[in-house]
Coordinates of C-alpha atoms in Angstrom, one line a residue:
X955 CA 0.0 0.0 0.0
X956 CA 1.2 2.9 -1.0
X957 CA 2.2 6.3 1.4
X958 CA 0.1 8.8 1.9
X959 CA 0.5 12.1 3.5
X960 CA -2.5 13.8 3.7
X961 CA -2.8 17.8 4.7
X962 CA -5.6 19.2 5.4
X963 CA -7.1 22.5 6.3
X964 CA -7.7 21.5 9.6
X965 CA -6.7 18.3 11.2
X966 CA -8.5 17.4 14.4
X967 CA -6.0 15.9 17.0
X968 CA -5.1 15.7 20.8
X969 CA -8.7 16.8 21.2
X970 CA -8.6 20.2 19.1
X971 CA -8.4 21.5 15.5
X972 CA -5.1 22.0 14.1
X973 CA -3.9 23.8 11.0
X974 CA -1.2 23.3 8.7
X975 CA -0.8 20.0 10.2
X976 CA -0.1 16.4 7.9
X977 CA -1.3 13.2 8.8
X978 CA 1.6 10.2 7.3
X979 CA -0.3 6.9 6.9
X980 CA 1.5 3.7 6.0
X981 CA 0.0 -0.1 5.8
X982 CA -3.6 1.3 7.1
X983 CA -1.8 2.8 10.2
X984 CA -1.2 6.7 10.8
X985 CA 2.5 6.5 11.0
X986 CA 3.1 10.5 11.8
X987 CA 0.8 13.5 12.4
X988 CA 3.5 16.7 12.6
X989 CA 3.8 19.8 11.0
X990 CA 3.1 19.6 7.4
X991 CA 6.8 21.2 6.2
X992 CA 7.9 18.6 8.7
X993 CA 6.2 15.8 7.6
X994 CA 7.2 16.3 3.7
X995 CA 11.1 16.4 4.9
X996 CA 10.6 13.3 6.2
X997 CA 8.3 11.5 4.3
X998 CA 9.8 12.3 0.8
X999 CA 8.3 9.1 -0.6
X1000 CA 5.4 10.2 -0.3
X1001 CA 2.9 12.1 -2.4
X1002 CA 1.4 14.6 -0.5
X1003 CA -2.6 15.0 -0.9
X1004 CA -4.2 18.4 -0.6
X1005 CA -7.8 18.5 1.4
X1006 CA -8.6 21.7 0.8
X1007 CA -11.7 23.2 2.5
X1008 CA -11.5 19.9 4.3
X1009 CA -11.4 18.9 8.4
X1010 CA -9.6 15.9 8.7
X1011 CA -11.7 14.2 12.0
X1012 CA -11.5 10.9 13.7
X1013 CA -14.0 8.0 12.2
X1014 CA -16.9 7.4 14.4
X1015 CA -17.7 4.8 15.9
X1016 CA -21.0 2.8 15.9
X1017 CA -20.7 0.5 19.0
X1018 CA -24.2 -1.1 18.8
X1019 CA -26.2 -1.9 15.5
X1020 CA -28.4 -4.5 14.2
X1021 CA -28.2 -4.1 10.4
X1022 CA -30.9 -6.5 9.6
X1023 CA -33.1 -4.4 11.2
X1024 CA -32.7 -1.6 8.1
X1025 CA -34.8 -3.5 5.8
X1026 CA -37.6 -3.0 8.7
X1027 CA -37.5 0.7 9.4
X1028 CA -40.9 2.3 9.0
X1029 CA -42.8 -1.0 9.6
X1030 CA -44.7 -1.0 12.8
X1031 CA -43.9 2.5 13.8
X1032 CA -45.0 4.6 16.6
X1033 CA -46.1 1.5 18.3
X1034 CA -45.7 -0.1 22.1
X1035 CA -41.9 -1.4 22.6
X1036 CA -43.3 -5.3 22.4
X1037 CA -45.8 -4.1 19.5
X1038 CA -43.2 -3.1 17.4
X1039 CA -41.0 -6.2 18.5
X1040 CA -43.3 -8.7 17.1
X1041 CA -45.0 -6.8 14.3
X1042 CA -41.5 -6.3 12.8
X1043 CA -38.4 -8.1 14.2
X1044 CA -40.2 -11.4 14.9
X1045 CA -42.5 -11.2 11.7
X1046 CA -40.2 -10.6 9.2
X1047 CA -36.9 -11.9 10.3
X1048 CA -37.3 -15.6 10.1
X1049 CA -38.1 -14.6 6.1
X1050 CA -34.1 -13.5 5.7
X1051 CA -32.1 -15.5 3.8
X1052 CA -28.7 -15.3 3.8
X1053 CA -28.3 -12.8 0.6
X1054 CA -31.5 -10.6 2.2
X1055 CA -28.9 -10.4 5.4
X1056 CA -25.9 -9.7 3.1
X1057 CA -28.2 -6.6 1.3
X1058 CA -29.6 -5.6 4.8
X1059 CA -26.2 -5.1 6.2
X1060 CA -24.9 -3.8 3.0
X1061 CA -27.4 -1.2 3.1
X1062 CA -27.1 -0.3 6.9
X1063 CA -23.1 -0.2 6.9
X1064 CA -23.3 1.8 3.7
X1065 CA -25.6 4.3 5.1
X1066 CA -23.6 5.3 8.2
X1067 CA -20.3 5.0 6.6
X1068 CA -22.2 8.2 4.6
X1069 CA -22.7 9.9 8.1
X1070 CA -19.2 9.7 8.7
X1071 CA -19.1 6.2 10.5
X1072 CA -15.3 4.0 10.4
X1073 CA -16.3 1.1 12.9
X1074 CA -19.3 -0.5 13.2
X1075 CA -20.4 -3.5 16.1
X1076 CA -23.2 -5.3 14.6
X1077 CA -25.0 -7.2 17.3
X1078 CA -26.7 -10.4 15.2
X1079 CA -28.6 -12.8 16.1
X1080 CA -30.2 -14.3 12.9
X1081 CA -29.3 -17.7 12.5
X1082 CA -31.9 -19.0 10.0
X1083 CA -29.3 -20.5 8.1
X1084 CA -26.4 -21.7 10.6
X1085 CA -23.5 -19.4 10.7
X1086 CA -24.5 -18.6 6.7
X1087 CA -25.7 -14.9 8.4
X1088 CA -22.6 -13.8 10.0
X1089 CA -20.8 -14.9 7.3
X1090 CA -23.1 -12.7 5.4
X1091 CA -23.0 -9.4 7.4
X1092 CA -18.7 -10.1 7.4
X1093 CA -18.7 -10.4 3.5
X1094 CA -20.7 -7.0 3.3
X1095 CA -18.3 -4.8 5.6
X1096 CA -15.6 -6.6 3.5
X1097 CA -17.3 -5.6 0.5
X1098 CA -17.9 -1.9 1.4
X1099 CA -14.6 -1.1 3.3
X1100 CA -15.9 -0.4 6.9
X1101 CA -14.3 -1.9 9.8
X1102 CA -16.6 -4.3 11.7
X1103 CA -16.8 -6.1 15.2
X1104 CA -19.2 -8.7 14.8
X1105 CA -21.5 -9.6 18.2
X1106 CA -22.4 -13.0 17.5
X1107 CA -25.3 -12.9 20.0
X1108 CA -26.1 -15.9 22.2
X1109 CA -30.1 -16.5 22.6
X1110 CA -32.0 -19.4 24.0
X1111 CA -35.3 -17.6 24.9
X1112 CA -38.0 -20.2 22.8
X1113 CA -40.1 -17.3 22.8
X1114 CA -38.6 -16.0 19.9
X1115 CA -38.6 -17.0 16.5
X1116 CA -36.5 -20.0 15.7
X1117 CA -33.9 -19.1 13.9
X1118 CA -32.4 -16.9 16.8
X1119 CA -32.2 -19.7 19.2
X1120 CA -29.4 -22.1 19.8
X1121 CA -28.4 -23.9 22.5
X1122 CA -26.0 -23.1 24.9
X1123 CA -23.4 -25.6 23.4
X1124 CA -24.0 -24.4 19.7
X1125 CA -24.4 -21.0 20.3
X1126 CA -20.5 -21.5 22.4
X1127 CA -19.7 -23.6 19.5
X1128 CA -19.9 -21.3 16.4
X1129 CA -19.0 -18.4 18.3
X1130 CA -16.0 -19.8 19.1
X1131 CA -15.2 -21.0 15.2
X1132 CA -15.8 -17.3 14.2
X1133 CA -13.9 -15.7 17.3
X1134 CA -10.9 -17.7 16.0
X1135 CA -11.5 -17.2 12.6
X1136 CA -11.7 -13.0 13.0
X1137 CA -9.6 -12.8 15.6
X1138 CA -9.0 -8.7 14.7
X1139 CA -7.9 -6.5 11.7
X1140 CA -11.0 -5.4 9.6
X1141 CA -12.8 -8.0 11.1
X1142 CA -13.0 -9.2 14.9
X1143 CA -16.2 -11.2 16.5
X1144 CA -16.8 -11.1 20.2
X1145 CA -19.9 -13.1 21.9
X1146 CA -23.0 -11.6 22.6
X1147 CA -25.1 -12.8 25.3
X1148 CA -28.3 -11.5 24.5
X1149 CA -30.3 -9.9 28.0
X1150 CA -31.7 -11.8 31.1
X1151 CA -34.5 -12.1 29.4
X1152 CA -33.2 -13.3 25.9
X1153 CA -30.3 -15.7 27.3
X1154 CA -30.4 -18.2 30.7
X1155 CA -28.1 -17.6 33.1
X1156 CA -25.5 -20.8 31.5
X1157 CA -25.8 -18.8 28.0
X1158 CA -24.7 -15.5 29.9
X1159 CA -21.7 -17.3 31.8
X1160 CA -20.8 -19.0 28.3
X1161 CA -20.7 -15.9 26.7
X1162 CA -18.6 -14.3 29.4
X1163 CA -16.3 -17.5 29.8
X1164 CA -15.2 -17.2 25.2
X1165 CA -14.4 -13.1 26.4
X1166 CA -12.4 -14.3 29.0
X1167 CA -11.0 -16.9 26.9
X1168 CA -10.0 -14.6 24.0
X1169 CA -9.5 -11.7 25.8
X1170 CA -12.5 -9.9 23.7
X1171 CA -15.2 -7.5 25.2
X1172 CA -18.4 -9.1 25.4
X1173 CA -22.0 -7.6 25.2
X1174 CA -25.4 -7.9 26.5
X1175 CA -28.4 -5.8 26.9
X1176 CA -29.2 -4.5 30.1
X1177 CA -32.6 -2.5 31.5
X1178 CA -33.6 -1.4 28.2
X1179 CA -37.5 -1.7 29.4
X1180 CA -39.1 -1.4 32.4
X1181 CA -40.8 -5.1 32.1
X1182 CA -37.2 -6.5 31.6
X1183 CA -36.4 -5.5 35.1
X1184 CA -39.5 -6.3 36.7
X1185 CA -39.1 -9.9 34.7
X1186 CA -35.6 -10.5 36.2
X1187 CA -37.0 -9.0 39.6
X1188 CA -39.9 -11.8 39.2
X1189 CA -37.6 -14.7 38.7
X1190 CA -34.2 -14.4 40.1
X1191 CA -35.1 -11.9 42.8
X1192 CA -32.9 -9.0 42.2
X1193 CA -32.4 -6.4 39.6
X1194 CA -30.4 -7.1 36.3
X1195 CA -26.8 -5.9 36.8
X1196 CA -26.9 -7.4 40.8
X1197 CA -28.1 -10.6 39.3
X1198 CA -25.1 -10.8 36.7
X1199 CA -22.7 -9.8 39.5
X1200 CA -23.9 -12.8 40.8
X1201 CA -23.3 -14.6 38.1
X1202 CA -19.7 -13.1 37.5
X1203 CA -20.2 -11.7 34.7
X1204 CA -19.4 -8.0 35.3
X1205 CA -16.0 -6.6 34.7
X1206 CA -13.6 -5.0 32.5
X1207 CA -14.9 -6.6 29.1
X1208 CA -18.5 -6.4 30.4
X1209 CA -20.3 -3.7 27.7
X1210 CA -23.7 -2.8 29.1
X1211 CA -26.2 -1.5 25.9
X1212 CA -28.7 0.9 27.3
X1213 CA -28.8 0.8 31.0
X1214 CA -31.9 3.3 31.0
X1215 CA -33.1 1.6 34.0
X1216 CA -30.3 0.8 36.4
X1217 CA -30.6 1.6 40.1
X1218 CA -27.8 4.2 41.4
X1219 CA -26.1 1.0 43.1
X1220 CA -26.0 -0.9 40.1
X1221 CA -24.2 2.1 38.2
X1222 CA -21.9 2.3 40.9
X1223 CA -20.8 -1.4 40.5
X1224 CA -20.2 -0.8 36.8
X1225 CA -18.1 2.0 37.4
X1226 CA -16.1 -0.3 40.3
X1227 CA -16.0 -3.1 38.1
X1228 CA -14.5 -1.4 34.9
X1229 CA -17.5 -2.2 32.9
X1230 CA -18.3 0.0 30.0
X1231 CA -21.9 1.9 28.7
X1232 CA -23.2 1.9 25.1
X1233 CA -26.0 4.8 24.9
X1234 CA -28.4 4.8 21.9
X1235 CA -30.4 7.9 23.2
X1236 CA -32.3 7.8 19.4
X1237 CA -33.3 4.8 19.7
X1238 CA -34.3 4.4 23.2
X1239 CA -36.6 8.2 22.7
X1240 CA -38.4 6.7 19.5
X1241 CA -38.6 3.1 21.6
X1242 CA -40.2 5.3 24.6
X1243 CA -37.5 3.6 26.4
X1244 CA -37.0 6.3 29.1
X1245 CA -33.7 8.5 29.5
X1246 CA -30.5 6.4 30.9
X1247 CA -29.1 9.0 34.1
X1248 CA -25.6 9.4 32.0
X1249 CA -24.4 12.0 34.2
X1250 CA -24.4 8.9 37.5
X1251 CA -22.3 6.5 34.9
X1252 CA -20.1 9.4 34.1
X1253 CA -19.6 10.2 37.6
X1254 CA -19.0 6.6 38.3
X1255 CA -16.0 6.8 35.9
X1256 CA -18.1 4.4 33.3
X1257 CA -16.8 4.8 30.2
X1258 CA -19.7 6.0 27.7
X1259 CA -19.6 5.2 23.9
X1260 CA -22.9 5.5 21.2
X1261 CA -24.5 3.4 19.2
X1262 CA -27.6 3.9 16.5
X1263 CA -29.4 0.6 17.0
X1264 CA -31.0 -0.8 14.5
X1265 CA -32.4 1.4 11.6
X1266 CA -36.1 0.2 12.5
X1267 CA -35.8 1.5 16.1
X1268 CA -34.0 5.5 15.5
X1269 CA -34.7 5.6 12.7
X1270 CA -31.3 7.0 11.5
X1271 CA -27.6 5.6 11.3
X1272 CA -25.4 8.2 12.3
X1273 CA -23.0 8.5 15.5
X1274 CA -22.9 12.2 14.6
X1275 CA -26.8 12.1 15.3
X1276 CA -26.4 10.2 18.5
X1277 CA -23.6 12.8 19.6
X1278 CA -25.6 15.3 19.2
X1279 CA -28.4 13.2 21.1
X1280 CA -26.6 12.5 24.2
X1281 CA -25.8 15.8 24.6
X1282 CA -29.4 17.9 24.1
X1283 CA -31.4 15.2 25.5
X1284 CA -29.5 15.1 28.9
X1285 CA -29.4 18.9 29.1
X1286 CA -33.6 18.5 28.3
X1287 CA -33.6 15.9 31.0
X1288 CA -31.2 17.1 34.2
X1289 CA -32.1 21.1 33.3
X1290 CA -28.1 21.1 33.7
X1291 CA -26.9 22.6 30.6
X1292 CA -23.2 22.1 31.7
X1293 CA -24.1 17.9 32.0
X1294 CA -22.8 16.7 29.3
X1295 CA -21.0 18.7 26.9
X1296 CA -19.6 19.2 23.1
X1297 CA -16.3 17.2 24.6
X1298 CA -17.9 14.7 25.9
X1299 CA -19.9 13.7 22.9
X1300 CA -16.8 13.3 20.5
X1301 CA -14.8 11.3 23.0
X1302 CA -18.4 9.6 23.4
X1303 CA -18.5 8.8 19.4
X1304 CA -15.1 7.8 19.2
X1305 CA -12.3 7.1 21.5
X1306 CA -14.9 5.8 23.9
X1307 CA -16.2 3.4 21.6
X1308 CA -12.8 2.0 20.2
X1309 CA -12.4 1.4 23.8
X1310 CA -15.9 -0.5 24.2
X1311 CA -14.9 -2.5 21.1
X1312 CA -11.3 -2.9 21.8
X1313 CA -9.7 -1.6 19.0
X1314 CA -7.0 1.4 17.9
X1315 CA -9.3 3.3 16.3
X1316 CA -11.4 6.4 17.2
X1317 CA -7.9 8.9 17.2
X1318 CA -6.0 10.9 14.4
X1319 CA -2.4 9.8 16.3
X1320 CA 0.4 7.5 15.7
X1321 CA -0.1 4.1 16.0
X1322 CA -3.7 4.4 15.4
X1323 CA -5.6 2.8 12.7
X1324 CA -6.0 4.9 9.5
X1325 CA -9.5 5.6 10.1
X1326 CA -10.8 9.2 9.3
X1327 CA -13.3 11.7 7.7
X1328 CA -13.2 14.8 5.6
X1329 CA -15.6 17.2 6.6
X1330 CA -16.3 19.9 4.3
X1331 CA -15.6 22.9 6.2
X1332 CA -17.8 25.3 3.6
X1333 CA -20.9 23.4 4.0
X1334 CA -23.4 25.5 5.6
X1335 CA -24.1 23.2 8.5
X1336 CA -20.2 24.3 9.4
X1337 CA -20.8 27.7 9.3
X1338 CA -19.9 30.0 10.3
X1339 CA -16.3 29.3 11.2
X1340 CA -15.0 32.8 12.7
X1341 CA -12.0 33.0 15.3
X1342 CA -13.9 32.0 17.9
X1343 CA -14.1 28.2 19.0
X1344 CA -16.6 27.0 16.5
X1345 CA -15.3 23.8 14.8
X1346 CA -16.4 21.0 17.7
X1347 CA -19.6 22.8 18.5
X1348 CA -20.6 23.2 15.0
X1349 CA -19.1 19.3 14.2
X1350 CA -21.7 18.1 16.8
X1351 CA -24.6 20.1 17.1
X1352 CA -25.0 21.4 13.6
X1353 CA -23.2 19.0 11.0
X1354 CA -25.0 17.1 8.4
X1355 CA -24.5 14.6 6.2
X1356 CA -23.8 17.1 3.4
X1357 CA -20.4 17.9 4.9
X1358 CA -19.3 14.4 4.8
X1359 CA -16.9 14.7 1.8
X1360 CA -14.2 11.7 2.4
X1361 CA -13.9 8.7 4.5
X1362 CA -11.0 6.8 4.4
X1363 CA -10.6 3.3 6.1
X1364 CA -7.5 1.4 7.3
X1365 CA -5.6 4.0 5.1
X1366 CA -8.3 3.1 1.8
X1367 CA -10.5 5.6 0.4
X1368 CA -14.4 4.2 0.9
X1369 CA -16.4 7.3 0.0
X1370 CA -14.7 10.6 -2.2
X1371 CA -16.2 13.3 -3.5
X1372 CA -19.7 12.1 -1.3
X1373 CA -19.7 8.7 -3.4
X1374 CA -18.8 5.1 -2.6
X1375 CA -15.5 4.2 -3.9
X1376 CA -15.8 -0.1 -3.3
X1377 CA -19.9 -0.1 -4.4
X1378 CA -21.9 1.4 -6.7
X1379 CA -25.5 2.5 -5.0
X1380 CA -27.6 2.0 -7.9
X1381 CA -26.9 -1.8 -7.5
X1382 CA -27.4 -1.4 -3.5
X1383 CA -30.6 0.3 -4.4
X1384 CA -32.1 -2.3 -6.6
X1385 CA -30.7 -5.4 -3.9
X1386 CA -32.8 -3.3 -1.6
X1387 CA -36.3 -3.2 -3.8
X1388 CA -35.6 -7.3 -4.9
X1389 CA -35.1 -8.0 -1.0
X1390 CA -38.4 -5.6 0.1
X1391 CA -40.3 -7.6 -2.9
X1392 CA -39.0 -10.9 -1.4
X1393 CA -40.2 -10.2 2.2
X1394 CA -43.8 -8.4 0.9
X1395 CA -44.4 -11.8 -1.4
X1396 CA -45.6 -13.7 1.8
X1397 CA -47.6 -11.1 2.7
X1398 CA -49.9 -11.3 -0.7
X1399 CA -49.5 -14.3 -0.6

């Protein structure tokens, strides 16, 4: 692969924008970010690139997404959380098959990698056809250049439709053949115990026992909905996170998604254990999940990182979105306007999550994975751009998807001028219509 030095107008790095800055990248890894005279001197090799009018900014990373669930946004909106469960998820799913998965992630990855997304952890659970699905979502961030963290999710709840349920052995069992199969790089899976009320107690501990095994992160839901902590309450007689202490299960590869409903206690032992929040504040406002406190995990020293959810419960896929959702909607909910800030969204959408998923990404430093943006810097949603301290402010409360110019991937260009470089979204498009036509058939039928 080929050296590139990149300078651009501004270059976003140690937490600030920076001018006449270069950022070296070698073999998908920033080797150097220095002065730009500097950087030519002693990078000759390389051909220098010019982003003009362009921020050079950090990839963001999507730490919790169920791309499947893109083929199924608008069906069964506005509805009750369980409604819209089984009028969407549970009636349509089991119709997947493996090349409806590979078009639904296809389309889902594509999509955020538009809205400035680098990294993406897709939390599936369809097994309809064996392992035929994950192999399906991997071949689709393959095909479109975004880095991925597979959850292979764990699930032995017989409520649900059959292709998400294994048994603990099986689900152990392939997760373990793709764990050692993408054991990092572009591609890394990690288990993913469902929830309490998704997974037994053995499927929670197995999933737990491959992160310790592999030292992986490992995720599970956690208090999205009131009835999920009532139903743990019910039958193990304490609330979710004490119950998986119990178990053994929390600690420093634990990543909790949602947490709207944990007790202060419980947010403490998170913090004391070294266990890690995703937040998907779109998803859990359109869900009418409730607001998770994220001031008491931030002040439990619980690191925070976002996540869309899937594209049938936001109904967007965009970390810039969610940024500028954990931000407003705390301020809306703790009247505390200082609660959580501009910072703390951007470490929230990036270094945060490369920490939730375990990865070098989510930094424009040495050593880190050649993951960035280019954000258009005349766009209007970045304006205005005086002397004052607008850049961060305007990058997370104002930006849209209009300013997303360039997104380059392990040192590989994926989107320039606004357009895919590895697809072309005509085809995507049609995949999308032949796939909608597929799932509607049984319906008129």
């Amino acid at each position: 692969m080929m050296m590139r030095l990149i300078e651009p107008s501004i270059c976003f790095t140690q937490g600030k924008p920076q001018k006449n800055m270069a950022v070296v990248v070698e073999d998908g890894t920033i080797k150097e970010v220095s002065p730009a005279r500097k950087a030519e001197q002693e990078n000759p090799e390389a051909m220098p690139e010019y982003w003009e009018h362009l921020a050079l900014v950090p990839g963001t990373v999507n730490a919790h997404n169920h791309s499947f669930q893109s083929l199924l946004r608008g069906i069964a909106a506005d509805r009750p959380f369980l409604e819209w469960r089984d009028e969407s998820l549970y009636k349509y799913s089991p119709r997947l098959r493996p090349i409806d998965i590979y078009t639904g992630a296809l389309f889902s990855f594509a999509e955020m990698m538009k809205c400035g997304a680098t990294t993406v952890c897709d939390f599936f659970y369809l097994h309809n056809d064996g392992m035929e699905g994950d192999e399906a979502v991997i071949r689709a961030a393959r095909d479109l250049g975004i880095r991925l963290v597979l959850a292979r999710t764990m699930y032995d709840w017989d409520g649900a439709p059959a292709g998400y349920v294994e048994t603990v052995s099986d689900a152990s069992h392939h997760t373990e053949l793709l764990m050692k199969k993408y054991p990092g790089g572009m591609t890394k899976v990690i288990p993913a115990p469902h929830s309490l009320h998704a997974a037994s107690p053995e499927m929670v501990e197995a999933g737990c026992s491959l992160a310790l095994k592999y030292h992986t992160p490992f995720h599970i839901h956690v208090s999205e909905e009131r009835f999920e902590v009532e139903q743990v309450k019910k039958t193990y007689g304490t609330t979710p996170l004490r119950f998986l202490d119990k178990l053994g299960v929390v600690n420093e590869h634990m990543s909790i998604i949602h947490g709207v409903w944990l007790e202060s206690e419980e947010i403490q032992l998170l913090g004391e254990k070294g266990g890690h929040l995703i937040y998907c504040p779109s998803s859990n406002m359109f869900l009418a999940d409730g607001i998770t406190d994220l001031p008491a995990f931030l002040a439990a020293g619980v690191p925070v990182a976002l996540g869309s959810d899937g594209a049938c419960g936001n109904n967007r896929n965009s970390v810039f979105e969610e940024m500028r959702m954990a931000a407003i909607l705390q301020k809306a909910s703790t009247l505390d306007a200082l609660c959580v800030n501009y910072h703390d969204a951007m470490q929230m959408g990036t270094t945060n999550g490369a920490k939730a998923l375990d990865l070098p990404v989510g930094e424009i430093a040495a050593g880190k994975a050649a993951d960035f943006v280019g954000i258009r810097l005349d766009d209007l949603s970045m304006q205005p751009l005086s002397k004052g301290n607008q850049f961060l402010p305007n990058l997370i409360y104002s930006l849209q998807p209009t300013a997303i110019e360039r997104v380059v991937v392990n040192g590989e260009d994926t989107v320039k001028d606004g357009q895919f470089v590895k697809i072309d979204e005509e085809e995507l498009l049609a995949r999308i219509r032949t796939t909608m036509e597929h799932l509607e058939a049984a319906d008129m039928g």
